[in-house]
Short mmCIF file of C-alpha atoms and ligand atoms in Angstrom, two decimals:
data_model
loop_
_atom_site.label_atom_id
_atom_site.label_comp_id
_atom_site.label_asym_id
_atom_site.label_seq_id
_atom_site.Cartn_x
_atom_site.Cartn_y
_atom_site.Cartn_z
CA MET A 117 33.21 38.13 70.90
CA GLU A 118 35.19 39.57 67.96
CA GLU A 119 38.26 40.92 69.75
CA ILE A 120 40.15 40.16 72.93
CA LYS A 121 43.11 41.71 74.74
CA VAL A 122 45.19 39.38 76.88
CA PHE A 123 48.07 39.46 79.34
CA CYS A 124 50.68 36.84 78.40
CA PRO A 125 52.84 36.00 81.43
CA GLY A 126 56.57 35.59 81.53
CA THR A 127 57.68 32.19 82.80
CA ILE A 128 60.64 30.56 84.54
CA ALA A 129 61.44 27.26 82.87
CA ASN A 130 63.48 24.41 84.37
CA VAL A 131 63.27 25.86 87.93
CA SER A 132 66.75 24.44 88.59
CA CYS A 133 66.34 20.66 88.75
CA GLY A 134 63.52 20.27 86.18
CA PHE A 135 65.32 20.79 82.86
CA ASP A 136 62.71 20.82 80.08
CA VAL A 137 59.95 19.53 82.40
CA LEU A 138 59.22 22.09 85.14
CA GLY A 139 58.09 25.70 84.82
CA LEU A 140 56.20 28.45 86.61
CA ALA A 141 54.24 31.50 85.50
CA LEU A 142 55.01 35.04 86.66
CA ASP A 143 52.59 37.80 87.55
CA ALA A 144 54.70 40.93 87.32
CA VAL A 145 56.29 40.33 83.91
CA GLY A 146 54.44 39.78 80.65
CA ASP A 147 53.35 40.97 77.21
CA GLU A 148 49.98 42.23 76.08
CA MET A 149 48.34 41.06 72.91
CA THR A 150 45.17 41.95 71.03
CA VAL A 151 43.65 39.31 68.78
CA ARG A 152 40.64 39.91 66.54
CA LYS A 153 38.63 37.75 64.18
CA THR A 154 38.74 38.57 60.47
CA SER A 155 36.72 37.23 57.57
CA GLU A 156 39.95 36.79 55.62
CA LYS A 157 41.49 33.35 56.13
CA GLY A 158 44.91 32.95 57.77
CA ILE A 159 46.79 34.96 60.38
CA ARG A 160 48.17 38.46 60.04
CA ILE A 161 50.51 40.06 62.54
CA VAL A 162 49.53 43.68 62.05
CA LYS A 163 51.61 45.46 64.70
CA ILE A 164 54.46 44.73 67.11
CA ARG A 165 55.43 47.37 69.65
CA GLY A 166 58.48 47.22 71.92
CA GLN A 167 60.79 44.89 69.98
CA GLU A 168 62.03 44.33 66.43
CA LEU A 169 60.41 41.02 65.48
CA PRO A 170 59.20 39.61 62.16
CA LEU A 171 55.67 40.47 61.07
CA GLN A 172 55.64 37.60 58.59
CA THR A 173 53.30 34.93 59.98
CA GLU A 174 55.56 31.93 59.31
CA LYS A 175 58.53 33.67 60.93
CA ASN A 176 56.71 34.86 64.04
CA VAL A 177 56.14 32.46 66.95
CA ALA A 178 52.61 33.80 67.58
CA GLY A 179 51.87 33.35 63.87
CA VAL A 180 53.16 29.77 63.75
CA ALA A 181 51.38 28.74 66.95
CA GLY A 182 48.20 30.39 65.66
CA LEU A 183 48.45 28.58 62.34
CA ALA A 184 48.69 25.25 64.20
CA LEU A 185 45.43 26.08 65.98
CA LEU A 186 43.76 27.33 62.83
CA THR A 187 44.66 24.16 60.91
CA ALA A 188 43.16 21.99 63.66
CA SER A 189 39.94 24.03 63.85
CA ASN A 190 36.98 24.15 61.46
CA TYR A 191 36.84 27.97 61.62
CA GLU A 192 36.49 29.48 58.14
CA GLY A 193 37.88 32.95 58.93
CA GLY A 194 41.20 34.18 60.28
CA PHE A 195 42.82 36.38 62.93
CA GLU A 196 44.74 39.63 63.24
CA ILE A 197 47.28 40.00 66.03
CA GLU A 198 48.82 43.08 67.68
CA ILE A 199 51.64 42.44 70.12
CA ASP A 200 52.90 44.77 72.82
CA LYS A 201 56.18 43.03 73.49
CA ARG A 202 57.50 43.76 76.96
CA ILE A 203 59.62 40.64 77.50
CA LYS A 204 62.85 40.85 75.54
CA PRO A 205 63.68 37.87 73.32
CA GLY A 206 66.70 35.95 74.63
CA SER A 207 66.00 37.02 78.22
CA GLY A 208 65.30 33.60 79.74
CA ILE A 209 61.85 34.67 80.93
CA GLY A 210 59.85 32.93 78.23
CA SER A 211 59.50 35.70 75.65
CA SER A 212 58.59 33.40 72.76
CA ALA A 213 56.32 31.31 74.99
CA ALA A 214 54.36 34.42 76.06
CA SER A 215 53.62 35.25 72.42
CA SER A 216 52.83 31.66 71.38
CA ALA A 217 50.69 30.88 74.42
CA GLY A 218 48.93 34.26 74.36
CA ALA A 219 48.01 33.92 70.69
CA VAL A 220 46.47 30.44 70.92
CA TRP A 221 44.75 31.14 74.24
CA ALA A 222 43.13 34.30 72.82
CA MET A 223 42.06 32.55 69.59
CA ASN A 224 40.53 29.70 71.57
CA GLU A 225 38.47 32.22 73.59
CA LEU A 226 37.27 33.94 70.39
CA LEU A 227 36.21 30.58 68.93
CA GLY A 228 34.22 29.62 72.06
CA LYS A 229 36.91 27.39 73.63
CA PRO A 230 36.87 24.36 71.32
CA PHE A 231 40.35 23.27 72.49
CA SER A 232 41.60 21.97 75.85
CA GLN A 233 44.56 23.48 77.70
CA LEU A 234 46.65 20.48 76.66
CA GLU A 235 45.84 21.09 72.99
CA LEU A 236 46.70 24.78 73.38
CA VAL A 237 50.09 23.77 74.78
CA GLN A 238 50.63 21.53 71.74
CA PHE A 239 49.88 24.43 69.36
CA ALA A 240 52.06 26.86 71.33
CA MET A 241 54.94 24.36 71.25
CA GLN A 242 55.17 24.97 67.49
CA GLY A 243 56.15 28.55 68.32
CA GLU A 244 58.85 27.25 70.68
CA LYS A 245 60.13 24.99 67.93
CA LEU A 246 60.52 27.99 65.64
CA ALA A 247 62.26 30.05 68.33
CA SER A 248 64.63 27.48 69.81
CA GLU A 249 64.65 24.56 67.35
CA VAL A 250 63.13 22.32 70.05
CA ALA A 251 59.42 22.09 70.88
CA HIS A 252 59.93 22.22 74.63
CA ALA A 253 56.81 22.80 76.77
CA ASP A 254 58.23 24.02 80.09
CA ASN A 255 57.48 27.69 79.31
CA VAL A 256 54.23 27.39 77.34
CA ALA A 257 52.61 24.94 79.80
CA PRO A 258 52.80 27.27 82.83
CA ALA A 259 51.87 30.23 80.58
CA ILE A 260 48.63 28.44 79.67
CA TYR A 261 47.79 26.56 82.88
CA GLY A 262 49.22 29.09 85.35
CA GLY A 263 51.19 28.19 88.50
CA PHE A 264 53.78 25.43 88.35
CA THR A 265 53.46 22.70 85.73
CA LEU A 266 55.32 19.45 85.21
CA VAL A 267 55.71 17.91 81.77
CA ARG A 268 55.51 14.29 82.91
CA SER A 269 55.92 13.06 79.34
CA TYR A 270 56.45 14.57 75.89
CA GLN A 271 55.22 11.55 73.96
CA PRO A 272 52.38 11.47 74.57
CA LEU A 273 52.25 14.99 75.98
CA ASP A 274 51.18 14.82 79.63
CA ILE A 275 51.07 18.04 81.67
CA VAL A 276 50.55 17.89 85.43
CA PRO A 277 49.58 21.16 87.18
CA ILE A 278 51.35 21.43 90.55
CA PRO A 279 49.92 23.51 93.44
CA THR A 280 51.71 26.70 94.46
CA PRO A 281 52.21 27.59 98.14
CA ASP A 282 50.43 30.91 98.87
CA ASP A 283 53.44 32.77 100.13
CA LEU A 284 55.92 31.91 97.38
CA TYR A 285 57.53 34.81 95.47
CA ALA A 286 60.06 34.96 92.67
CA THR A 287 62.80 37.57 92.30
CA VAL A 288 64.23 37.68 88.79
CA ILE A 289 67.21 39.68 87.58
CA HIS A 290 67.50 40.14 83.84
CA PRO A 291 70.99 41.24 82.78
CA GLN A 292 70.69 43.08 79.47
CA ILE A 293 72.58 40.57 77.36
CA GLU A 294 70.93 38.17 74.95
CA ILE A 295 71.39 34.41 75.13
CA LYS A 296 69.59 32.45 72.45
CA THR A 297 68.01 29.25 73.77
CA SER A 298 69.17 27.39 70.65
CA ASP A 299 72.81 28.40 71.42
CA SER A 300 72.63 27.59 75.11
CA ARG A 301 71.23 24.15 74.31
CA LYS A 302 74.10 23.35 71.98
CA ILE A 303 76.68 23.61 74.76
CA LEU A 304 74.94 21.00 76.94
CA ARG A 305 76.12 17.43 77.18
CA THR A 306 73.69 14.87 75.78
CA THR A 307 74.44 12.20 78.38
CA ILE A 308 74.56 12.22 82.18
CA SER A 309 76.01 9.80 84.70
CA MET A 310 73.89 7.61 86.96
CA GLU A 311 75.15 9.65 89.92
CA GLN A 312 73.93 12.90 88.33
CA GLY A 313 70.60 11.26 87.51
CA ILE A 314 70.13 10.18 91.12
CA GLN A 315 70.83 13.69 92.42
CA GLN A 316 68.54 15.30 89.87
CA TRP A 317 65.47 13.09 90.28
CA GLY A 318 65.90 13.22 94.05
CA ASN A 319 65.77 17.02 93.89
CA LEU A 320 62.92 17.17 91.37
CA GLY A 321 60.84 14.78 93.49
CA GLY A 322 61.72 16.85 96.57
CA LEU A 323 60.70 20.10 94.88
CA ILE A 324 57.35 18.68 93.76
CA ALA A 325 56.70 17.27 97.25
CA GLY A 326 57.68 20.63 98.78
CA LEU A 327 55.22 22.46 96.52
CA PHE A 328 52.41 20.05 97.39
CA ARG A 329 53.11 20.29 101.12
CA SER A 330 53.90 24.03 101.18
CA ASP A 331 57.16 22.97 102.79
CA TYR A 332 59.36 25.97 102.04
CA GLU A 333 62.49 24.41 103.52
CA LEU A 334 62.12 21.35 101.31
CA ILE A 335 61.53 23.59 98.27
CA GLY A 336 64.73 25.46 99.12
CA ARG A 337 66.98 22.47 99.53
CA SER A 338 65.60 20.86 96.36
CA LEU A 339 66.47 23.86 94.16
CA GLU A 340 69.72 22.30 92.97
CA ASP A 341 70.90 21.49 89.48
CA HIS A 342 74.23 19.71 89.05
CA ILE A 343 73.76 19.03 85.35
CA VAL A 344 72.80 22.14 83.36
CA GLU A 345 73.60 25.05 85.69
CA PRO A 346 77.36 24.41 85.97
CA ILE A 347 77.63 24.57 82.16
CA ARG A 348 75.26 27.41 81.33
CA SER A 349 76.21 29.66 84.24
CA ILE A 350 79.56 30.27 82.53
CA LEU A 351 77.63 32.40 79.99
CA ILE A 352 76.12 34.60 82.72
CA PRO A 353 78.45 37.23 84.23
CA GLY A 354 78.06 37.44 88.01
CA PHE A 355 75.91 34.30 88.30
CA ASP A 356 77.72 32.75 91.29
CA ALA A 357 77.79 36.00 93.27
CA VAL A 358 74.11 36.72 92.59
CA LYS A 359 73.06 33.25 93.68
CA ALA A 360 75.24 33.26 96.79
CA ASN A 361 74.03 36.71 97.87
CA ALA A 362 70.38 35.85 97.19
CA LEU A 363 70.73 32.89 99.56
CA LYS A 364 72.47 35.10 102.15
CA ALA A 365 69.59 37.57 101.88
CA GLY A 366 67.14 34.83 102.79
CA ALA A 367 66.05 33.26 99.46
CA LEU A 368 65.03 29.61 99.64
CA GLY A 369 67.10 28.85 96.54
CA GLY A 370 67.51 29.84 92.94
CA GLY A 371 69.20 29.24 89.63
CA ILE A 372 69.13 30.13 85.94
CA SER A 373 65.75 31.21 84.59
CA GLY A 374 65.13 29.10 81.50
CA SER A 375 68.24 29.18 79.34
CA GLY A 376 69.43 32.47 80.86
CA PRO A 377 70.75 35.11 81.16
CA SER A 378 68.04 35.84 83.77
CA ILE A 379 68.65 34.47 87.25
CA PHE A 380 65.80 33.68 89.64
CA ALA A 381 65.43 33.20 93.36
CA LEU A 382 62.36 31.91 95.21
CA SER A 383 61.49 33.30 98.63
CA LYS A 384 58.85 32.89 101.30
CA GLY A 385 56.96 36.18 101.54
CA ARG A 386 57.15 39.44 99.60
CA GLU A 387 59.33 41.14 102.18
CA THR A 388 62.09 38.55 101.77
CA ALA A 389 61.73 38.63 97.97
CA GLU A 390 62.23 42.42 98.10
CA TYR A 391 65.24 42.09 100.36
CA VAL A 392 66.68 39.52 97.95
CA ALA A 393 66.06 41.97 95.08
CA GLN A 394 67.99 44.69 96.93
CA SER A 395 70.88 42.36 97.59
CA ILE A 396 71.00 41.14 93.97
CA GLN A 397 70.84 44.73 92.76
CA GLU A 398 73.85 45.70 94.90
CA THR A 399 75.73 42.65 93.68
CA TYR A 400 75.00 43.24 90.03
CA LYS A 401 75.96 46.93 90.08
CA THR A 402 79.57 45.74 90.41
CA VAL A 403 79.27 43.56 87.28
CA GLY A 404 78.80 46.58 85.03
CA ILE A 405 75.98 45.23 82.84
CA PRO A 406 72.62 47.05 82.92
CA PHE A 407 69.76 44.96 84.30
CA ASP A 408 66.07 44.86 85.23
CA ILE A 409 64.74 43.30 88.43
CA HIS A 410 61.26 41.87 88.91
CA ILE A 411 59.56 40.70 92.08
CA SER A 412 56.56 38.56 91.33
CA LYS A 413 53.99 36.39 92.96
CA ILE A 414 53.50 33.09 91.16
CA ASN A 415 50.71 33.64 88.63
CA ALA A 416 48.04 31.04 89.31
CA GLN A 417 45.96 31.87 86.25
CA GLY A 418 48.32 31.96 83.26
CA VAL A 419 47.23 33.95 80.19
CA LYS A 420 44.23 36.12 81.10
CA GLN A 421 41.80 38.47 79.42
CA ILE A 422 42.36 42.14 80.26
CA SER A 423 39.69 43.65 77.99
N1 HSE B 573 63.98 24.10 78.96
C1 HSE B 573 64.39 25.10 78.03
C2 HSE B 573 65.90 25.21 78.08
C3 HSE B 573 63.76 26.41 78.41
O1 HSE B 573 66.41 25.33 79.18
O2 HSE B 573 66.55 25.17 77.04
C4 HSE B 573 64.15 27.56 77.55
O3 HSE B 573 63.50 28.72 78.01
#
């Protein structure tokens, strides 16, 4: 195979109580990317549609992630990349992760899959480092593995895929303002109290157990974050009203998607997820900021070939 076109899913990182360790992949939101082999060494980003992003390899997250893979491989040639960018940078839905994960996944396919999923996550994390100054894996891991993933440890990197209940849907509202992950990390405190720790690991354990048992009620009551959300939500106009009305409309729970400004809610069943979307839409119309809404099943596959 000389060329491949892939769908690179959007992702929700943190999922409330799992700051920097939990993430899920979306089905209804994502970029498309074409990667082809070239005899010329190195990586060239030849076209980006949809967003103004750097074409220079070292300044582009797909380029940097791809270079990490290329350096680790014994392939003598190079790659050309075309990106159809549908996820806006600074949206909180894993825009940089989609590009980084998509690039390395596609290259691995073209080379006959010499690398494991874990290695692909490690390469893609270099893209995240460029985008947000921190090589976090909670977007790129679900983008590559699909479904929910837990980063059990960063050193050494240990990714645990978590099963997804069949009837779980995400509703995501993306207010059209940009919040850079690097900025929204700087406002966080670097220490937490024992009391906060106890709440957070109780909820994270509860959420993981709920996902394993398809216990939707347990999932709902575990979607709580008393550490990051109270600080970051200040940057998101209408956050409290959106969350409260999503719950009233029947969502199991919700929170900030990644580092924001997107807000997510999880629901049991598409019908409820659509009802939640309607309610959020009504709520956000009063805020006066344009927005997009997505309703998505959890994407079990992660990056996938489309042609
Ligand atoms: N865990 C990261 C953060 C995800 O919240 O900063 C960024 O998408």
